[in-house]
Coordinates of C-alpha atoms and ligand atoms in Angstrom, one line a residue:
X1 CA -12.3 -0.5 -7.8
X2 CA -15.2 1.7 -9.0
X3 CA -15.2 4.5 -10.9
X4 CA -18.3 5.9 -10.5
X5 CA -18.4 9.4 -9.1
X6 CA -19.2 9.6 -5.5
X7 CA -18.4 13.2 -4.5
X8 CA -20.8 14.6 -7.0
X9 CA -23.9 13.1 -5.6
X10 CA -22.6 13.0 -1.3
X11 CA -20.2 16.4 -1.4
X12 CA -21.6 19.6 -0.7
X13 CA -19.4 21.9 -3.4
X14 CA -18.8 24.9 -0.7
X15 CA -18.1 23.0 2.2
X16 CA -13.8 22.2 3.2
X17 CA -13.8 17.7 1.9
X18 CA -13.6 16.2 5.2
X19 CA -10.3 14.1 5.4
X20 CA -8.9 11.8 7.8
X21 CA -5.5 10.3 7.9
X22 CA -5.2 6.8 8.7
X23 CA -1.4 6.1 9.3
X24 CA -1.3 10.2 9.5
X25 CA 2.7 9.0 10.9
X26 CA 3.9 7.5 8.2
X27 CA 5.8 8.2 4.7
X28 CA 2.5 8.2 3.0
X29 CA 0.8 10.5 5.7
X30 CA 3.2 12.5 6.3
X31 CA 3.7 13.1 1.7
X32 CA -0.8 13.7 2.2
X33 CA -0.4 16.1 4.9
X34 CA 2.6 17.9 2.5
X35 CA -0.4 18.2 0.0
X36 CA -2.8 19.4 2.1
X37 CA -1.6 21.8 3.2
X38 CA -1.1 23.4 -0.1
X39 CA -4.8 23.9 -0.4
X40 CA -5.9 24.7 3.4
X41 CA -9.7 25.5 2.1
X42 CA -10.4 22.8 -0.3
X43 CA -10.0 20.1 2.5
X44 CA -10.3 20.2 6.1
X45 CA -8.1 17.4 8.6
X46 CA -10.7 15.6 10.3
X47 CA -8.2 12.7 11.8
X48 CA -5.1 11.5 12.4
X49 CA -3.5 8.4 14.0
X50 CA -0.7 6.4 14.4
X51 CA 0.6 4.0 16.1
X52 CA 3.8 4.5 18.9
X53 CA 4.9 7.9 17.3
X54 CA 3.2 10.1 20.1
X55 CA 5.8 13.3 19.3
X56 CA 5.2 13.6 15.7
X57 CA 1.4 13.7 15.7
X58 CA 1.1 15.2 18.2
X59 CA 3.0 18.1 16.2
X60 CA 0.8 17.4 13.3
X61 CA -1.8 18.2 15.6
X62 CA -0.3 21.4 16.4
X63 CA -0.4 22.6 12.5
X64 CA -3.5 20.7 11.8
X65 CA -6.2 20.7 13.9
X66 CA -8.3 17.7 13.6
X67 CA -11.2 17.0 15.8
X68 CA -9.9 13.6 16.3
X69 CA -6.3 12.0 16.5
X70 CA -6.0 7.9 17.2
X71 CA -3.1 6.3 18.9
X72 CA -3.6 2.8 18.7
X73 CA -2.2 1.8 22.4
X74 CA -4.2 3.0 25.7
X75 CA -1.0 4.8 27.5
X76 CA 1.0 5.6 24.0
X77 CA -3.0 7.7 24.1
X78 CA -2.5 9.0 27.5
X79 CA -0.1 10.4 26.9
X80 CA -0.9 12.7 23.7
X81 CA -4.3 13.0 25.5
X82 CA -2.0 15.3 28.5
X83 CA 0.2 17.0 26.1
X84 CA -2.7 18.3 23.8
X85 CA -4.7 19.4 27.1
X86 CA -1.1 21.3 27.9
X87 CA -1.6 23.5 24.7
X88 CA -5.2 24.1 24.9
X89 CA -5.9 22.1 22.3
X90 CA -9.8 20.6 22.1
X91 CA -8.8 17.4 20.2
X92 CA -10.9 13.9 21.4
X93 CA -8.2 11.0 21.5
X94 CA -9.4 8.1 21.1
X95 CA -7.5 4.3 21.2
X96 CA -7.7 0.8 19.6
X97 CA -9.1 -0.6 16.4
X98 CA -12.5 0.8 17.6
X99 CA -10.8 4.3 17.9
X100 CA -9.8 3.5 13.9
X101 CA -13.0 2.5 12.7
X102 CA -14.8 5.4 14.2
X103 CA -12.8 8.4 12.3
X104 CA -12.9 6.0 9.2
X105 CA -16.2 6.0 8.8
X106 CA -18.1 9.3 10.9
X107 CA -20.4 11.7 8.6
X108 CA -18.1 14.8 7.9
X109 CA -14.9 12.3 6.6
X110 CA -15.7 12.1 3.4
X111 CA -12.1 10.8 1.8
X112 CA -10.1 8.0 3.5
X113 CA -6.6 7.7 3.1
X114 CA -5.8 4.5 4.0
X115 CA -1.9 4.6 4.9
X116 CA -1.5 1.9 7.7
X117 CA 1.8 -0.6 6.7
X118 CA 0.6 -3.8 6.6
X119 CA -2.8 -5.9 7.6
X120 CA -3.1 -4.0 10.8
X121 CA -4.6 -1.9 8.3
X122 CA -7.8 -3.5 7.4
X123 CA -10.3 -3.5 9.8
X124 CA -10.5 0.7 9.3
X125 CA -9.7 0.7 5.8
X126 CA -13.0 -1.3 5.5
X127 CA -14.8 0.9 7.5
X128 CA -13.7 3.0 5.0
X129 CA -15.3 1.9 2.8
X130 CA -18.7 0.2 4.1
X131 CA -19.5 4.4 5.1
X132 CA -19.4 5.0 2.1
X133 CA -16.1 7.4 1.9
X134 CA -13.3 8.1 -1.0
X135 CA -11.2 5.6 -0.1
X136 CA -7.6 6.1 -1.3
X137 CA -5.7 3.1 -1.6
X138 CA -2.1 2.9 -0.1
X139 CA -2.2 -0.3 2.4
X140 CA -2.1 -2.7 -0.5
X141 CA -2.2 -5.0 1.9
X142 CA -5.5 -4.9 3.1
X143 CA -6.8 -5.1 -0.4
X144 CA -4.7 -8.2 -1.3
X145 CA -5.3 -10.3 2.1
X146 CA -9.4 -9.5 1.5
X147 CA -9.4 -9.5 -2.8
X148 CA -12.9 -10.1 -3.4
X149 CA -14.5 -9.2 -0.2
X150 CA -12.8 -5.4 0.2
X151 CA -14.2 -5.0 -3.5
X152 CA -17.9 -6.3 -2.6
X153 CA -17.8 -3.6 0.1
X154 CA -16.5 -0.9 -2.0
X155 CA -19.1 -1.5 -4.6
X156 CA -21.9 -2.1 -1.9
X157 CA -21.8 0.9 -0.1
X158 CA -21.3 3.1 -3.6
X159 CA -17.8 3.6 -2.0
X160 CA -14.6 5.1 -4.6
X161 CA -11.2 3.0 -4.7
X162 CA -8.5 5.9 -5.9
X163 CA -5.2 3.8 -6.0
X164 CA -2.2 5.7 -4.7
X165 CA 0.4 3.0 -5.5
X166 CA 2.5 5.4 -8.2
X167 CA 2.1 1.9 -10.6
X168 CA -1.6 2.0 -9.9
X169 CA -2.4 5.8 -9.9
X170 CA -0.7 5.3 -13.2
X171 CA -2.3 2.9 -14.5
X172 CA -6.0 5.0 -13.2
X173 CA -4.1 7.8 -15.6
X174 CA -4.2 5.7 -18.8
X175 CA -7.3 3.5 -17.9
X176 CA -10.6 4.5 -20.3
X177 CA -13.3 5.0 -17.7
X178 CA -16.0 0.8 -17.5
X179 CA -12.6 -1.0 -17.0
X180 CA -15.1 -2.6 -14.0
X181 CA -17.3 -5.1 -17.2
X182 CA -13.5 -6.2 -17.9
X183 CA -10.0 -4.8 -19.4
X184 CA -11.3 -6.7 -23.5
X185 CA -14.6 -5.5 -23.8
X186 CA -13.1 -2.0 -23.6
X187 CA -9.3 -2.3 -26.5
X188 CA -7.2 -3.2 -23.4
X189 CA -4.2 -5.9 -24.1
X190 CA -2.3 -5.7 -21.3
X191 CA -0.9 -3.4 -18.7
X192 CA 2.7 -3.6 -18.2
X193 CA 3.7 -2.6 -14.5
X194 CA 6.8 -1.5 -13.6
X195 CA 9.7 -2.1 -11.6
X196 CA 12.1 -0.2 -10.0
X197 CA 14.2 -3.4 -9.6
X198 CA 14.7 -1.8 -5.5
X199 CA 18.4 -2.1 -4.4
X200 CA 19.6 -5.6 -5.4
X201 CA 18.2 -5.1 -9.0
X202 CA 22.1 -6.0 -10.1
X203 CA 22.9 -7.8 -7.3
X204 CA 24.6 -11.2 -7.7
X205 CA 22.2 -14.5 -5.9
X206 CA 24.9 -15.3 -3.7
X207 CA 25.3 -11.6 -2.8
X208 CA 22.3 -11.9 -1.2
X209 CA 22.9 -13.9 1.2
X210 CA 24.6 -11.2 3.6
X211 CA 22.8 -8.1 3.0
X212 CA 21.6 -6.3 5.8
X213 CA 18.5 -4.6 6.4
X214 CA 19.5 -1.4 7.1
X215 CA 20.9 -2.6 3.1
X216 CA 17.3 -3.4 1.4
X217 CA 16.0 -0.5 3.7
X218 CA 18.0 1.7 1.3
X219 CA 16.0 2.3 -2.0
X220 CA 17.5 4.1 -4.4
X221 CA 15.2 5.7 -6.0
X222 CA 11.7 6.4 -3.4
X223 CA 12.0 7.1 0.6
X224 CA 9.4 4.9 2.5
X225 CA 8.7 3.0 5.2
X226 CA 10.9 0.3 5.9
X227 CA 8.5 -2.7 5.5
X228 CA 8.2 -1.6 1.9
X229 CA 10.8 -0.4 1.7
X230 CA 12.5 -4.2 2.1
X231 CA 9.3 -5.6 -0.1
X232 CA 11.1 -3.6 -3.1
X233 CA 13.7 -5.3 -2.2
X234 CA 13.0 -9.1 -2.3
X235 CA 10.5 -7.6 -5.5
X236 CA 7.5 -8.8 -3.2
X237 CA 6.3 -4.9 -2.9
X238 CA 6.0 -6.2 -7.1
X239 CA 3.9 -9.5 -6.7
X240 CA 1.6 -7.9 -4.1
X241 CA 0.4 -5.4 -6.7
X242 CA -0.1 -7.8 -8.8
X243 CA -2.6 -9.0 -7.2
X244 CA -4.1 -5.4 -6.2
X245 CA -4.4 -4.6 -10.0
X246 CA -5.6 -8.3 -11.0
X247 CA -8.2 -6.4 -8.0
X248 CA -8.4 -2.8 -8.6
X249 CA -8.4 -3.5 -12.3
X250 CA -10.7 -5.7 -12.9
X251 CA -8.0 -8.4 -14.8
X252 CA -5.8 -10.9 -13.9
X253 CA -1.5 -11.9 -14.0
X254 CA -1.6 -13.4 -18.1
X255 CA -2.7 -9.5 -18.9
X256 CA 0.0 -8.3 -16.3
X257 CA 3.6 -7.9 -17.7
X258 CA 6.3 -6.6 -15.0
X259 CA 9.1 -4.2 -16.8
X260 CA 12.2 -3.6 -14.6
X261 CA 12.7 0.5 -15.2
X262 CA 15.1 1.3 -12.6
X263 CA 14.7 4.9 -13.3
X264 CA 10.9 5.1 -12.0
X265 CA 10.4 7.8 -14.3
X266 CA 7.4 5.9 -16.2
X267 CA 5.4 4.6 -13.1
X268 CA 3.3 1.7 -15.4
X269 CA 1.6 1.9 -19.0
X270 CA -1.5 0.8 -20.1
X271 CA -1.1 -1.2 -24.1
X272 CA -4.0 -1.4 -25.8
X273 CA -5.5 -3.4 -28.9
X274 CA -4.8 -0.9 -31.3
X275 CA -0.1 -1.4 -30.3
X276 CA -1.4 2.0 -28.7
X277 CA 0.7 1.9 -25.0
X278 CA -0.4 4.7 -22.8
X279 CA 2.4 5.3 -20.0
X280 CA 2.0 8.4 -17.4
X281 CA 5.6 9.9 -15.5
X282 CA 6.3 11.9 -13.4
X283 CA 9.5 12.0 -10.9
X284 CA 9.1 9.4 -8.2
X285 CA 6.9 11.1 -5.3
X286 CA 4.6 10.3 -4.2
X287 CA 2.7 13.5 -3.6
X288 CA 1.8 13.1 -7.6
X289 CA -1.0 10.1 -6.9
X290 CA -1.9 11.5 -3.9
X291 CA -2.8 14.4 -4.9
X292 CA -4.0 13.3 -8.0
X293 CA -6.8 10.9 -5.9
X294 CA -7.7 14.0 -3.8
X295 CA -7.7 16.2 -6.7
X296 CA -9.3 14.0 -8.7
X297 CA -11.5 14.5 -11.2
X298 CA -9.6 17.9 -11.3
X299 CA -5.7 18.5 -11.0
X300 CA -4.3 19.9 -8.3
X301 CA -1.3 21.3 -6.6
X302 CA 1.6 19.1 -5.5
X303 CA 4.3 20.3 -4.5
X304 CA 6.4 18.2 -7.2
X305 CA 9.1 19.7 -9.4
X306 CA 8.9 19.6 -13.0
X307 CA 10.1 16.3 -14.8
X308 CA 13.5 17.4 -16.3
X309 CA 13.7 14.6 -19.2
X310 CA 17.5 16.3 -20.4
X311 CA 18.8 15.6 -16.9
X312 CA 17.3 12.3 -17.0
X313 CA 18.5 11.7 -20.8
X314 CA 18.1 7.6 -20.6
X315 CA 14.5 5.3 -20.2
X316 CA 15.9 1.9 -19.7
X317 CA 14.2 -1.4 -18.9
X318 CA 14.3 -5.2 -18.3
X319 CA 12.5 -8.1 -17.4
X320 CA 12.2 -9.2 -14.1
X321 CA 14.8 -12.1 -12.8
X322 CA 12.5 -14.5 -11.1
X323 CA 15.8 -16.5 -10.4
X324 CA 17.5 -14.2 -7.8
X325 CA 13.7 -12.6 -6.8
X326 CA 12.0 -15.7 -6.3
X327 CA 9.2 -13.9 -4.4
X328 CA 7.5 -12.3 -6.9
X329 CA 7.7 -15.8 -8.5
X330 CA 5.5 -16.8 -5.9
X331 CA 3.2 -13.9 -5.6
X332 CA 2.5 -14.6 -9.7
X333 CA 1.7 -18.5 -8.3
X334 CA -0.6 -16.9 -6.2
X335 CA -2.3 -14.4 -8.3
X336 CA -3.7 -17.1 -10.2
X337 CA -4.7 -19.8 -7.6
X338 CA -6.4 -17.1 -5.6
X339 CA -8.6 -18.0 -2.4
X340 CA -7.0 -17.1 0.8
X341 CA -3.8 -17.8 -1.1
X342 CA -3.4 -14.2 -1.2
X343 CA -4.0 -13.7 2.4
X344 CA -1.1 -16.8 3.5
X345 CA 1.2 -14.7 1.2
X346 CA 0.7 -11.3 2.7
X347 CA 1.3 -12.6 6.5
X348 CA 4.4 -15.3 6.1
X349 CA 5.6 -11.9 4.5
X350 CA 4.7 -9.9 7.3
X351 CA 5.6 -11.7 9.2
X352 CA 9.7 -12.9 7.2
X353 CA 9.8 -9.5 7.2
X354 CA 9.5 -7.9 10.5
X355 CA 12.3 -11.6 11.3
X356 CA 15.0 -10.0 8.9
X357 CA 14.4 -6.5 10.2
X358 CA 14.9 -8.0 13.4
X359 CA 18.5 -10.3 12.4
X360 CA 16.3 -13.4 13.6
X361 CA 16.7 -14.8 9.1
X362 CA 18.5 -14.1 6.1
X363 CA 17.2 -11.8 3.0
X364 CA 17.0 -14.9 1.7
X365 CA 15.4 -16.6 4.1
X366 CA 11.9 -14.7 3.1
X367 CA 10.4 -16.7 -0.2
X368 CA 11.7 -19.4 1.6
X369 CA 9.2 -19.2 4.6
X370 CA 6.3 -17.8 2.2
X371 CA 6.5 -20.9 0.4
X372 CA 6.0 -23.1 3.3
X373 CA 3.6 -20.5 4.5
X374 CA 1.9 -21.8 1.4
X375 CA 2.1 -25.4 0.9
X376 CA 1.4 -25.7 4.8
X377 CA -1.4 -24.3 4.4
X378 CA -5.2 -25.1 2.3
X379 CA -7.0 -22.9 -0.1
X380 CA -10.5 -22.2 0.2
X381 CA -12.7 -19.3 -1.3
X382 CA -12.4 -15.6 0.8
X383 CA -16.3 -15.8 1.4
X384 CA -15.8 -13.7 5.0
X385 CA -13.6 -11.4 7.6
X386 CA -13.9 -14.2 10.2
X387 CA -12.0 -16.7 7.5
X388 CA -9.7 -14.2 6.6
X389 CA -8.3 -13.7 10.2
X390 CA -8.6 -17.2 11.2
X391 CA -6.3 -17.4 8.3
X392 CA -3.5 -14.7 8.1
X393 CA -3.3 -15.9 12.8
X394 CA -3.0 -18.9 11.7
X395 CA 0.0 -18.5 8.4
X396 CA 1.6 -15.9 11.3
X397 CA 1.9 -18.8 14.1
X398 CA 3.2 -21.6 11.0
X399 CA 5.9 -18.9 10.3
X400 CA 6.5 -18.0 13.5
X401 CA 7.2 -21.5 15.1
X402 CA 9.1 -21.9 11.5
X403 CA 11.1 -19.3 12.2
X404 CA 11.7 -20.5 15.8
X405 CA 12.8 -24.1 15.4
X406 CA 15.4 -23.2 12.6
X407 CA 17.1 -20.6 14.9
X408 CA 17.3 -23.1 17.6
X409 CA 19.5 -25.3 15.2
X410 CA 22.1 -22.2 13.7
X411 CA 22.0 -18.8 14.6
X412 CA 20.9 -17.1 11.2
X413 CA 17.6 -18.8 8.8
X414 CA 19.9 -19.2 5.4
Ligands
LIG1 P1 5.1 3.4 7.4 O1 5.5 2.4 8.3 O2 5.9 5.1 6.7 O3 3.9 4.1 8.5 C1 3.0 3.0 8.6 C2 2.0 4.5 9.4 O4 0.9 3.2 10.0 C3 2.7 5.0 10.5 O5 1.6 6.1 10.6 C4 2.1 3.7 12.1 O6 2.4 5.0 12.7 C5 0.6 3.2 11.0 N1 0.9 2.4 12.1 C6 1.9 0.6 11.7 N2 1.1 -0.3 12.4 C7 -0.2 0.2 12.4 C8 -1.0 -1.0 13.5 N3 -0.6 -1.8 13.7 N4 -1.8 -0.3 13.7 C9 -2.2 1.3 13.1 N5 -1.3 2.3 13.1 C10 0.4 1.5 12.7 O7 4.5 3.2 6.2 P2 3.9 3.9 4.3 O8 4.0 5.0 5.0 O9 5.6 3.6 3.7 O10 3.1 2.5 3.8 C11 1.7 3.1 4.2 C12 1.1 1.2 3.1 O11 1.0 2.1 1.6 C13 2.0 0.7 2.9 O12 1.1 -0.3 3.2 C14 3.1 0.2 1.8 O13 2.7 -0.7 1.2 C15 2.3 1.7 1.1 N6 3.0 2.4 0.5 C16 3.2 2.7 0.4 C17 4.7 3.8 -0.2 C18 5.5 4.6 0.1 O14 6.3 5.7 -0.8 N7 6.3 5.2 1.2 C19 4.4 3.9 -1.9 C20 3.1 2.8 -2.2 C21 2.4 2.5 -1.1 P3 3.2 4.9 13.6 O15 4.2 5.8 13.3 O16 3.1 6.0 15.2 O17 4.4 3.4 13.6

């Protein structure tokens, strides 16, 4: 991650900051618009994008009047265009991956909120990095699947990467500057990455076999999209976050300790060589890290209410259980192996989570599928984007075949 502020040199301080939101209709997108709406003179929405939700994107366009709106599919784009014209709004509607990449790299865009879910966000997030934008990174999968290649693009183009994941945002807030040179040289001993433990933190392993998508998506502390909710339930989200933290903070998995903290009040910590531990606390509300990254290095209002420590009263901590949550163990292994193994992990997880949401496989089959993919595909260095997409593609096919094969021999994959 570059800690050089791009804003001072390239952004006219008197003009509103131009913002594109990739994935505007999702949980992060909606929270971002909520924060932006509190600062109408400071920010100007240039572009909003969505995949399927025409009506929601239309409402957002009416409220924020961007210059561009992107719907991934042409028929949805056509519907949006008709509605906007009927409302008398002059908003250019674009479509497809090209549309996403274009609005991520427009000259009038200063900040890009990368909040598309999964690998689908990689190209447009990379386009923002190539355009030298301030990239507010929610889409952790993009970084996990492309690793060094992504970080090289950020550096080469003098872009700036600010983390939106509450944990990484907290680490960023607790970290001294210049961590690009390695944590040891700046007196940091380790990162304490907190995890709520998700909805099944205390559920016995046997009972996990029967849990439903609705139960997996009912996170105790956070209201999020379905994919990240299931990732939180399997703890793969924490696994992806370990890999994300390694890239963002130029460290390795041995310097990261996962700490279960069910209250989600401490969002992560940084331990220094003198024994000091700095933590960032706050209510579990994504508007705090979003406002932090939008305002940095200033602080801006987010709409988040004050933390009531008397109401919380108690903060507790536990070690993670790698037996009940093997996805976390797999991700830790992958973080150490490197190369395309994290591309495989991410793609296999996306396929498995979707199959679980579609009720084709059981909850406990998710890590089995990922393990199968990791054992089938050999690890290569991440040296170009084509290779990443090839590996992503092969992994998806292998996982899909595995699911189909196992499904034809039983009703649900166990
Ligand atoms: P949601 O599922 O709520 O939203 C995803 C957004 O991406 C929607 O705007 C959706 O459009 C769009 N989208 C989905 N598929 C595609 C596609 N194939 N091409 C283009 N756009 C697409 O997800 P979240 O907001 O929860 O998460 C977004 C990212 O942020 C994820 O990477 C997640 O891990 C990360 N994150 C989320 C947190 C949270 O609190 N939600 C916390 C930390 C990180 P449409 O609505 O039209 O389907």
